[in-house]
Each structure stands twice: as structure tokens, then as C-alpha cells.
Amino acid sequence: MTSAPATDKATAAAAEPKLVTVTIDGIEISVPEGTLLIRAAEQLGIQIPRFCDHPLLEPAGACRQCLVEVPDMGNGRGMPKPAASCTTTVMPGMVIKTQLTSPVADKAQQGVMELLLINHPLDCPICDKGGECPLQNQAMSNGRSDTRFHDIKRTFPKPVAISANVLLDRERCVLCQRCTRFSEQIAGDPFIDLLERGAQQQIGTAEDTPFQSYFSGNTVQICPVGALTGASYRFRARPFDLLSTPSVCEHCSSGCAIRTDWRRSKVTRRLAGNDPQVNEEWICDKGRWAFKYDDQPDRILTPLVRNEDGQLVESTWPEALERAASGLREARDRGGVGVLPGGRLTEEDAYAYAKFARTVLGTNDVDFRARPHSAEEAAFLAACVAGVTPENVSFDSLENAPVILLAGLELEEESAAVFLRVRKSTRLAKTKVFSIAPYASNGLRKLDGTLLQTAPGAEAAALAAFAATELTPGSVILVGERLATVPGALSAAVALAKKSGAKLAWIPRRAGEVGAVNAGALGALLPGARQVSDTTAREHVGLVWGAEIPTIPGRSTDEIVAGLAEGGLAAVMVGGVDLNDLANPAHAQEAFHRAGFIVSLEMRHSSVTKYADVVLPIASSAEKAGRYVNWEGRRRPFDLTITSTGMMSDHRALHALADELDVDLGLASVEAVRAEIDRLGTATDRPAAPTVAPGTAPQPNVDAPILATWAELIDAGRLQDGDDNLAGTAKPVVARLSAATAAAAGVSDGAVLRLTAAQSNGDGGAVLFTAQIDDLPDGVVWAPTNAAGHGLRAAIAADHGAKVAIAAASTANGGAAQ
């Protein structure tokens, strides 16, 4: 055996933190140098009371509740008065006494508590924080048993709506500054701050700057006294009335841990879970408050069948399954069936659609991509996303990356948890962020990022021109689904990663897309990152499934829609797809109108159920167990929350439908699906990454502008229905353009702009926006993809990189016009 080189030993020693030995309440402990006293005590299981302290926020020493006695600083001398343990770090030989062993510390903490309670109202029975309040608990454990204050307490008008989501009761505030520090340090939205001085000091917002943040709900959750409450939850329930279930957010591909509180079979509120590997202790407002979509008046609770009069009428499960099976059997034998599962499914449900298509319908015509897509993207997903694991790129690797390059991805809008982690890396690790985009968004500014200004369609060229030397070891390239619409862009990202040694990760918007790739819900892919074109792979999967796998790779979503329109496909099965999300909603609606037979698995009436022959009601995420696979490739399992509705998950409905078609799908339970996925495993070989040459990018011209667009976090998505407070925090709907582009169209800043497809000549649909002059390339106009009342795809079938026409409009109110 040989010993390690001296240089390796030196490196390892340098990497290990220097330990400092201290004594806390008579117990000796060694902790890393720089550790706060309050953290050292926690390692011994000693809980020091506190309000302002939070492990993910910088120390403030604002509340003084955590005072301890330090009789010896390690040099034989003690501190002259009690010290705040949340701001004092350990020193060699230091002796610390907490309230457990020191009358001095105990008296100091009682004095601070008495001071905090002087003006704090005794309204615990009506306060939302009552029953789970740190102030309430610590007043009992570390406060006086009676009060010496008998004067009238200070009061304020209440509540103050500092945003549509967050309400402030000023008299409850203890000025711990958790909310202000979170807003500034974590979210980068310093709209809430301390106002006034001395006894008049209070929390508030600037009159001309609203508290508009995608992360405002976190200030409610970390407020230790109920001064900040959520408008949607206020006075709705008491903590002891609620049942709590750990769960996973269904709104994006981050896979954030959440806690769902519910009673009487209704979700009452959602809180951020504590998961250091993923979302730490934060979630976005969409994940916190967008949970009422499954309790809307258009919820489908029983199967529906279209009768002879063309009306959807309620039916029984046996009748609906028989009707669906009959129609699918005939369509399978006559012209084939396409399967569109959508991108919001759990891994188990996506797997069920993939297996149902191959074993029951005998087709590879399955595609989860309910959005603009391309063949290049399908090849990229097979080569670079299928079978991905956190060992490739993870939240932790983002936190430690020296450089992060964003392409076709707007982090704050499309993956809020990733945005927070990257912001943390820029703040603490000084990570450099570059973004290939048409303009510097507010999110990029909060990352102190560098804009590589690029017109839509030119992203491939920008990636090819990016200096590989900027991407040092440990750097990461993050690409979004928007690059699917730019020929050669994904190929250029792969080439740049290979040339520079940087790691590459794909972050889609929807929660189920990575899981759908792994599950084989794509025409050329089988489960476990296997290729349909691979004979050995087909045989392996066929052996597990007990069926012969079709050999011809399946059609894409666009091709399935075209097949319905042209009669090449006789039927389609759809799971949770909104036609307005597709590249050309009007064309899709016409295709579905012509379709011979449609089976829809849905929660609520939609643009698909409008045409469906059979509708099978399925469970929401709260009504089933499953797991999402997040962008890292990390499986995020969750259990059943609401047990009394009896709604079936997609895989159970598909299992029942397969039985009606005389096929045992073998997927009657979550456990059965997971066991089969595990049995299949993941293939080790991968196809070659795409090498598509960049297309000819459209040239921006002020007389024929190019559209830049992406979806904002809070928009008209149907999973946000039901919470008006959340909708009230959406960003103002504007179209951004340069001064030269605006001048060419005769549009002034703040005026109403009419946006149409370039070929419409005013005869097609139009969308009206408020114009905002901004620093964009001349000949480029940016607008949100799906703002409420301003849906671009539904109105003008335009997407990122499309040529559009703009002109001044006389209409005073923005919106879509036909």
C-alpha cells in the first residue's frame, strides 16, 4: 500500500474546516470556526429562544431574545453583559451559559419578552398564527407568568394589504426583520422595509412601489408572530383543525417539497417543506396558493358519454369504459389511434400512457409535448435527458458553479426554485450568470447577470459564438424548452458543453416532462431511455410487458394533430392537454372537430372535452399518490392527501380501460407501476446527440418585427384558477419594444399596441398590449405568451421567432380581439 502524496494531504487538510472547542452549559463541543453560538447550542440539543434568527438568512441581532451569558471568552475574561447568540461566533475556550444554567441569561430573555409583549395584542384566539406561534410558545417557556404593563396598548388600523396576497397587522410585529431580510437577500425583491424610527418603527412598503414578488408567501410562513398573513387563508381554519400531508408541488419541474394542510376533504393551505437538496425552505407563490383548480364549478366528477343528440351526459364507469373500448377498438383496426398524455403527469401515469399505446393500441404514436416542439428536440431528449440523474447537474452544483449560461430559459418565470438557488450562488459564491435573451429581464438583473442580447431565432449562433473559455470546470449550461423552436440551438448547446467541459441541463416548465421522457411517452423512446429503433431494447421491454412492441417510431404531437385533420388517424386519446398550449390552437380545434373518436381523461371541462366522445374523470395531484421527476432527474414521491373523493389516477383509469379491451395492463396500483419501472431499469447506452446545423435566423426589421415570448409564472394557466388574490399579483401586461421599432409602428410609450400575425393583414386575430419602450434589438417585440386575456397562441398562433405585425390601436383596454 502506498501513502497519499504530500500535496494531496495538504489539499485535504485545507479543505477541512478548523475546529474550535467551546463549553455550553457545562458540555464541551468542537464546531467549525465561525459557527454562531446559537448553532453550536443546537448541535447539543439546546434550544435558545429566538425570533429574528433563521438559518438561511444573514444574522441580524434584531429581537435580542437569544441572549446568553458568556463568563469566559476563552481568555479568562467574560463579556460584560449578555450576548446575542445569533450574531456571536465561537472562540477557542469560550464558555457559554444559556437560560438553562444561567439566571443572568434567563432574566435577560424574560426582560426582552416582556418588552415585546408591551404592545403586542392578546388576540391569539383570532390570530392565524395562534396554535403554531413561536411568540406564543416562548412567552410561556421563557417569559414572565404575569404582566407589569397595565396601560393601553398601541393599535393600528388593520389589516394593511401590502399586496393582493399578503396582509399586515402592524401591532403584532416584533420587528424581527425576517420578512425584510428574506425579500432583500433571498428573493431580491426589497419592496418591504422598516419605516420610521424609534418607537414608531414599523414594517411597510413604499407608496409608489407595490410589494410585487413571486415569493411573497415565504414572508408569511417565516413571520414568527402572525403580523403577516395570507389573504387566501386568513380566518379560514385553526392549525389544530387541520391534517397535514407532505407532498410535492405540481406546477413546475423543480419538484419542490411542500406541506398540504386540509380538512373536510378540502385543501386549506400549502406551506413550503424543508428539503435542503431541492427547495431548502422556500416555494413560489404559485406553488403556495394555486391549489383551488380542482374545486371549480366545471370539475368533472362522473364519466361523461356523448349521446345521439351530440350532448355529453353523465354515465356510469362500466358504460363509459365499454363505450371508450368499443370506439378505440374500431379506430385501432381502421386507421390507428394517437395518444397525447400532456406534460403534467406523474411518472406512473406517463408510464401507463406509454404502455397503453404500445400494448393496447399497437402504436408508438404517443407524445407528451403539449407545446411547440421539434424533431431536433426529440433527439436531444433521447440523448441528453432520458435517464438523467442528479449526478449530472443538481441544485447543489448550481449553488457552487463558477459560471452559469442560460439559453432559452427565463429562470424566475419558468423555474422559480432554480432561480432562488442561482441567486444564492451569485450572492454567496459570486457565480457569474450569462443569459442569451432579447432583453435583460428583472429576474436577470436580480442575478447580476450579463445579457448576451440576441434576437429570437439567433440563439444557435449566439451559443456557437460564446467563448468556451468562459465556462471553467464546474460551469453549467441551462437550456429551456423554448430552444426547441430554434433550429440548431439545442445542437449548439450540446456542442458548447462538449467543447468547454461544462455540464448541460434541460429545465422544462411542466412538472411531468422529465418523467414522461423516462417513461417512454415519446414516439421514438421506450421506458428507461431505450430507443424504439433498437431491436434488443424492444425485445427487452416486450418481454417485461408480455407484448410485441411496434417497430415504427411514433408521430409527434403536431403530426398526430395533422393525422386527425387529414384522416390518417381515426381516433385520439388525450390526458390533460389544453389545445391553447399547442403551436396552432385553431388548427388543433379543427382537427379535433374532424376526429372520428376522442377519449379524454380530464379533471375539468376543457377545449378537448368539448369534442370528446367519452370523458373519464381523473384525480388531481392531491387525490392520488405518485412521483414527479424533476429537472435534475430526482424522483419526488408523494402520498395520497385527500382520501374521500374516490377519484382514479390516470394509470388506474387506463388499467380499467385496458381490461375492457381484454388486455391486462398490470398497473392497477402505484406500487405495481413502480415495481415494473424498476424491473425495466435504465439503459446505459445513449444515441448520439443531435447535430442540426443552425437555421437561417430571421433578420429583425422595424417594419416586420420578430416576436420574442415566454410564459410568465403567474398567467392564465388553468392550474391557477380559483385564487383571485394570486391572480392579482400577476405582472402588468405589456409588450416591450425598442424606441425605433415603436416609432416605425407609430406607437408611443404607454399607448395601446395591436399585435397580429404577419400574414394576417388585419383579417385574423389580434392581441392588444400596453406598449413599453425598453432596451430590445430593433425589429423585435416581446410579449408574454399566455397572460390573462392576452393568449398569443390562441389569438394569432404566433410563438417565439415568428414574424408579426404591430400598429397603434385606439382601444383603451388591452386584451385579445378577433
XYZ file of N, CA, C and O in Angstrom, residues 670-761:
368
model
N -50.132 2.138 -7.631
C -48.857 2.840 -7.738
C -47.704 1.876 -7.512
O -46.679 1.929 -8.209
N -47.859 0.979 -6.560
C -46.785 0.037 -6.257
C -46.498 -0.864 -7.453
O -45.325 -1.165 -7.741
N -47.547 -1.278 -8.164
C -47.353 -2.136 -9.333
C -46.609 -1.391 -10.437
O -45.733 -1.961 -11.104
N -46.953 -0.125 -10.645
C -46.279 0.651 -11.686
C -44.806 0.833 -11.334
O -43.926 0.633 -12.181
N -44.521 1.209 -10.093
C -43.130 1.441 -9.699
C -42.309 0.159 -9.783
O -41.140 0.191 -10.190
N -42.912 -0.952 -9.419
C -42.187 -2.223 -9.491
C -41.826 -2.555 -10.937
O -40.717 -3.043 -11.209
N -42.730 -2.266 -11.848
C -42.444 -2.561 -13.255
C -41.392 -1.611 -13.818
O -40.523 -2.019 -14.589
N -41.450 -0.345 -13.424
C -40.430 0.613 -13.849
C -39.060 0.179 -13.331
O -38.060 0.213 -14.066
N -39.007 -0.248 -12.079
C -37.743 -0.703 -11.506
C -37.244 -1.955 -12.206
O -36.029 -2.131 -12.393
N -38.154 -2.832 -12.576
C -37.765 -4.061 -13.269
C -37.152 -3.761 -14.627
O -36.171 -4.388 -15.036
N -37.696 -2.779 -15.313
C -37.144 -2.392 -16.619
C -35.775 -1.736 -16.475
O -34.880 -1.937 -17.301
N -35.609 -0.934 -15.427
C -34.344 -0.243 -15.232
C -34.094 0.793 -16.318
O -34.991 1.185 -17.070
N -32.841 1.226 -16.405
C -32.453 2.265 -17.360
C -31.318 1.765 -18.233
O -30.351 1.187 -17.731
N -31.439 1.984 -19.525
C -30.390 1.576 -20.469
C -29.139 2.413 -20.242
O -29.211 3.588 -19.868
N -28.002 1.808 -20.458
C -26.740 2.512 -20.245
C -26.245 3.210 -21.501
O -25.530 4.215 -21.419
N -26.615 2.681 -22.660
C -26.155 3.322 -23.891
C -27.109 4.434 -24.291
O -28.282 4.418 -23.956
N -26.585 5.422 -25.003
C -27.371 6.569 -25.430
C -27.129 6.815 -26.916
O -26.033 6.571 -27.424
N -28.147 7.302 -27.602
C -27.921 7.683 -29.002
C -27.063 8.928 -29.080
O -26.856 9.636 -28.089
N -26.550 9.192 -30.247
C -25.736 10.393 -30.438
C -26.606 11.631 -30.288
O -27.783 11.640 -30.644
N -26.021 12.672 -29.722
C -26.734 13.936 -29.577
C -26.989 14.544 -30.943
O -26.249 14.287 -31.900
N -28.025 15.363 -31.068
C -28.334 15.956 -32.382
C -27.228 16.893 -32.849
O -26.567 17.553 -32.040
N -27.047 16.943 -34.153
C -26.049 17.843 -34.755
C -26.705 18.635 -35.872
O -26.212 18.686 -37.002
N -27.827 19.231 -35.563
C -28.568 20.015 -36.546
C -27.855 21.347 -36.764
O -27.511 22.049 -35.806
N -27.632 21.681 -38.010
C -26.984 22.950 -38.329
C -27.940 24.102 -38.044
O -29.164 23.965 -38.222
N -27.419 25.219 -37.562
C -28.298 26.367 -37.306
C -29.061 26.773 -38.555
O -28.513 26.786 -39.666
N -30.328 27.067 -38.360
C -31.124 27.538 -39.481
C -30.817 28.998 -39.772
O -30.089 29.662 -39.053
N -31.379 29.468 -40.844
C -31.212 30.877 -41.193
C -32.116 31.706 -40.293
O -33.337 31.652 -40.401
N -31.500 32.415 -39.375
C -32.284 33.193 -38.422
C -32.974 34.350 -39.131
O -32.368 35.021 -39.972
N -34.250 34.605 -38.801
C -34.932 35.750 -39.403
C -34.255 37.049 -38.985
O -33.831 37.208 -37.850
N -34.126 37.948 -39.915
C -33.458 39.212 -39.644
C -34.445 40.232 -39.081
O -35.468 40.517 -39.696
N -34.158 40.761 -37.907
C -35.066 41.765 -37.328
C -35.182 42.992 -38.231
O -34.191 43.447 -38.812
N -36.392 43.486 -38.332
C -36.660 44.659 -39.154
C -37.792 45.430 -38.498
O -38.819 44.837 -38.148
N -37.610 46.714 -38.305
C -38.632 47.503 -37.611
C -39.958 47.486 -38.368
O -41.022 47.703 -37.775
N -39.917 47.210 -39.669
C -41.158 47.166 -40.438
C -41.791 45.781 -40.449
O -42.952 45.633 -40.832
N -41.031 44.740 -40.056
C -41.549 43.371 -39.972
C -40.954 42.718 -38.739
O -40.033 41.902 -38.825
N -41.420 43.093 -37.555
C -40.797 42.648 -36.303
C -40.875 41.134 -36.091
O -41.734 40.443 -36.648
N -39.968 40.657 -35.254
C -39.947 39.260 -34.829
C -40.432 39.199 -33.389
O -40.080 40.040 -32.558
N -41.239 38.182 -33.087
C -41.806 38.036 -31.754
C -40.853 37.272 -30.838
O -40.344 36.202 -31.185
N -40.597 37.836 -29.678
C -39.943 37.127 -28.582
C -40.988 36.917 -27.504
O -41.758 37.835 -27.194
N -41.035 35.715 -26.925
C -42.072 35.462 -25.933
C -41.684 34.320 -25.025
O -40.920 33.431 -25.408
N -42.174 34.370 -23.816
C -42.144 33.226 -22.904
C -43.294 33.380 -21.927
O -43.868 34.459 -21.767
N -43.657 32.285 -21.281
C -44.756 32.312 -20.317
C -44.263 32.860 -18.991
O -43.177 32.513 -18.526
N -45.050 33.726 -18.391
C -44.725 34.246 -17.062
C -45.255 33.291 -16.000
O -46.156 32.481 -16.249
N -44.678 33.388 -14.801
C -45.022 32.439 -13.744
C -46.508 32.476 -13.413
O -47.166 31.439 -13.281
N -47.050 33.666 -13.279
C -48.472 33.818 -12.967
C -49.161 34.359 -14.211
O -48.914 35.494 -14.625
N -49.984 33.521 -14.822
C -50.632 33.908 -16.069
C -52.018 33.274 -16.118
O -52.654 33.088 -15.081
N -52.481 32.918 -17.306
C -53.830 32.386 -17.449
C -53.861 30.864 -17.432
O -54.859 30.264 -17.837
N -52.791 30.224 -16.956
C -52.783 28.772 -16.865
C -53.938 28.264 -16.010
O -54.261 28.835 -14.961
N -54.568 27.160 -16.422
C -55.785 26.696 -15.756
C -55.518 26.129 -14.372
O -56.434 26.037 -13.555
N -54.277 25.750 -14.077
C -53.963 25.276 -12.732
C -53.889 26.420 -11.728
O -53.684 26.180 -10.535
N -54.045 27.646 -12.190
C -54.074 28.801 -11.297
C -55.489 29.305 -11.050
O -55.679 30.286 -10.319
N -56.471 28.655 -11.662
C -57.858 29.086 -11.493
C -58.299 28.957 -10.043
O -57.917 28.022 -9.340
N -59.099 29.916 -9.604
C -59.734 29.805 -8.309
C -59.163 30.686 -7.220
O -59.758 30.805 -6.155
N -58.014 31.294 -7.453
C -57.442 32.167 -6.434
C -57.256 33.561 -7.017
O -56.277 33.841 -7.710
N -58.207 34.430 -6.737
C -58.154 35.791 -7.270
C -57.016 36.594 -6.654
O -56.484 37.508 -7.287
N -56.663 36.282 -5.409
C -55.553 37.008 -4.785
C -54.244 36.734 -5.517
O -53.440 37.640 -5.738
N -54.017 35.484 -5.882
C -52.818 35.146 -6.636
C -52.834 35.827 -7.993
O -51.830 36.396 -8.432
N -53.966 35.792 -8.671
C -54.071 36.438 -9.980
C -53.785 37.928 -9.889
O -53.257 38.531 -10.836
N -54.105 38.519 -8.748
C -53.885 39.948 -8.569
C -52.434 40.347 -8.492
O -52.110 41.538 -8.550
N -51.531 39.368 -8.340
C -50.111 39.679 -8.262
C -49.388 39.441 -9.583
O -48.160 39.545 -9.638
N -50.133 39.103 -10.639
C -49.503 38.940 -11.949
C -48.886 40.267 -12.396
O -49.361 41.345 -12.032
N -47.838 40.174 -13.178
C -47.173 41.390 -13.642
C -48.061 42.153 -14.616
O -48.892 41.555 -15.305
N -47.900 43.475 -14.680
C -48.652 44.248 -15.674
C -48.393 43.691 -17.081
O -47.259 43.347 -17.421
N -49.448 43.597 -17.859
C -49.335 43.002 -19.194
C -48.876 44.079 -20.173
O -49.605 45.030 -20.471
N -47.651 43.924 -20.662
C -47.082 44.901 -21.587
C -46.398 44.180 -22.736
O -46.029 43.011 -22.635
N -46.251 44.895 -23.834
C -45.413 44.465 -24.944
C -44.195 45.378 -24.974
O -44.333 46.608 -24.974
N -43.015 44.792 -24.975
C -41.767 45.562 -24.929
C -41.175 45.664 -26.330
O -41.162 44.677 -27.084
N -40.656 46.832 -26.640
C -40.025 47.052 -27.935
C -39.100 48.250 -27.855
O -39.209 49.068 -26.935
N -38.197 48.332 -28.797
C -37.252 49.445 -28.790
C -37.935 50.719 -29.271
O -39.017 50.681 -29.882
N -37.282 51.834 -29.029
C -37.834 53.122 -29.450
C -37.973 53.178 -30.961
O -38.960 53.703 -31.492
N -36.980 52.626 -31.688
C -37.028 52.659 -33.148
C -38.170 51.807 -33.676
O -38.873 52.203 -34.633
N -38.384 50.637 -33.087
C -39.474 49.764 -33.525
C -40.823 50.413 -33.252
O -41.741 50.355 -34.077
N -40.937 51.048 -32.093
C -42.183 51.724 -31.758
C -42.455 52.885 -32.706
O -43.582 53.086 -33.167
N -41.414 53.641 -33.006
C -41.583 54.788 -33.896
C -42.022 54.345 -35.281
O -42.880 54.979 -35.914
N -41.441 53.237 -35.768
C -41.812 52.753 -37.096
C -43.269 52.328 -37.152
O -43.915 52.415 -38.201
N -43.816 51.866 -36.018
C -45.210 51.434 -35.978
C -46.158 52.550 -35.557
O -47.368 52.346 -35.515
N -45.599 53.702 -35.214
C -46.434 54.804 -34.781
C -47.010 54.597 -33.400
O -48.112 55.061 -33.090
N -46.243 53.914 -32.543
C -46.700 53.595 -31.187
C -45.851 54.365 -30.191
O -44.621 54.381 -30.284
N -46.490 54.999 -29.220
C -45.767 55.722 -28.184
C -45.751 54.909 -26.894
O -46.560 54.000 -26.694
N -44.819 55.236 -26.012
C -44.694 54.541 -24.736
C -45.977 54.709 -23.924
O -46.474 55.819 -23.732
N -46.553 53.573 -23.465
C -47.779 53.609 -22.688
C -49.044 53.552 -23.518
O -50.145 53.441 -22.965
N -48.912 53.624 -24.849
C -50.088 53.554 -25.718
C -50.480 52.095 -25.939
O -49.765 51.166 -25.581
N -51.647 51.892 -26.550
C -52.118 50.535 -26.840
C -51.554 50.089 -28.172
O -51.647 50.790 -29.179
N -50.977 48.902 -28.157
C -50.333 48.337 -29.345
C -51.148 47.136 -29.815
O -51.585 46.302 -29.017
N -51.352 47.033 -31.121
C -52.096 45.920 -31.708
C -51.094 44.957 -32.347
O -50.337 45.336 -33.242
N -51.095 43.716 -31.880
C -50.150 42.714 -32.356
C -50.915 41.659 -33.159
O -51.879 41.067 -32.678
N -50.486 41.424 -34.398
C -51.130 40.432 -35.259
C -50.056 39.563 -35.905
O -48.872 39.896 -35.901
N -50.500 38.428 -36.460
C -49.589 37.601 -37.235
C -49.222 38.352 -38.504
O -50.040 39.087 -39.077
N -47.995 38.171 -38.975
C -47.515 38.949 -40.122
C -48.340 38.700 -41.367
O -48.534 39.587 -42.191
N -48.876 37.486 -41.516
C -49.594 37.143 -42.742
C -51.070 37.510 -42.701
O -51.775 37.362 -43.682
N -51.555 37.991 -41.542
C -52.996 38.176 -41.410
C -53.516 39.405 -42.135
O -54.676 39.458 -42.514
N -52.639 40.407 -42.290
C -53.061 41.658 -42.927
C -54.304 42.253 -42.266
O -55.133 42.884 -42.913
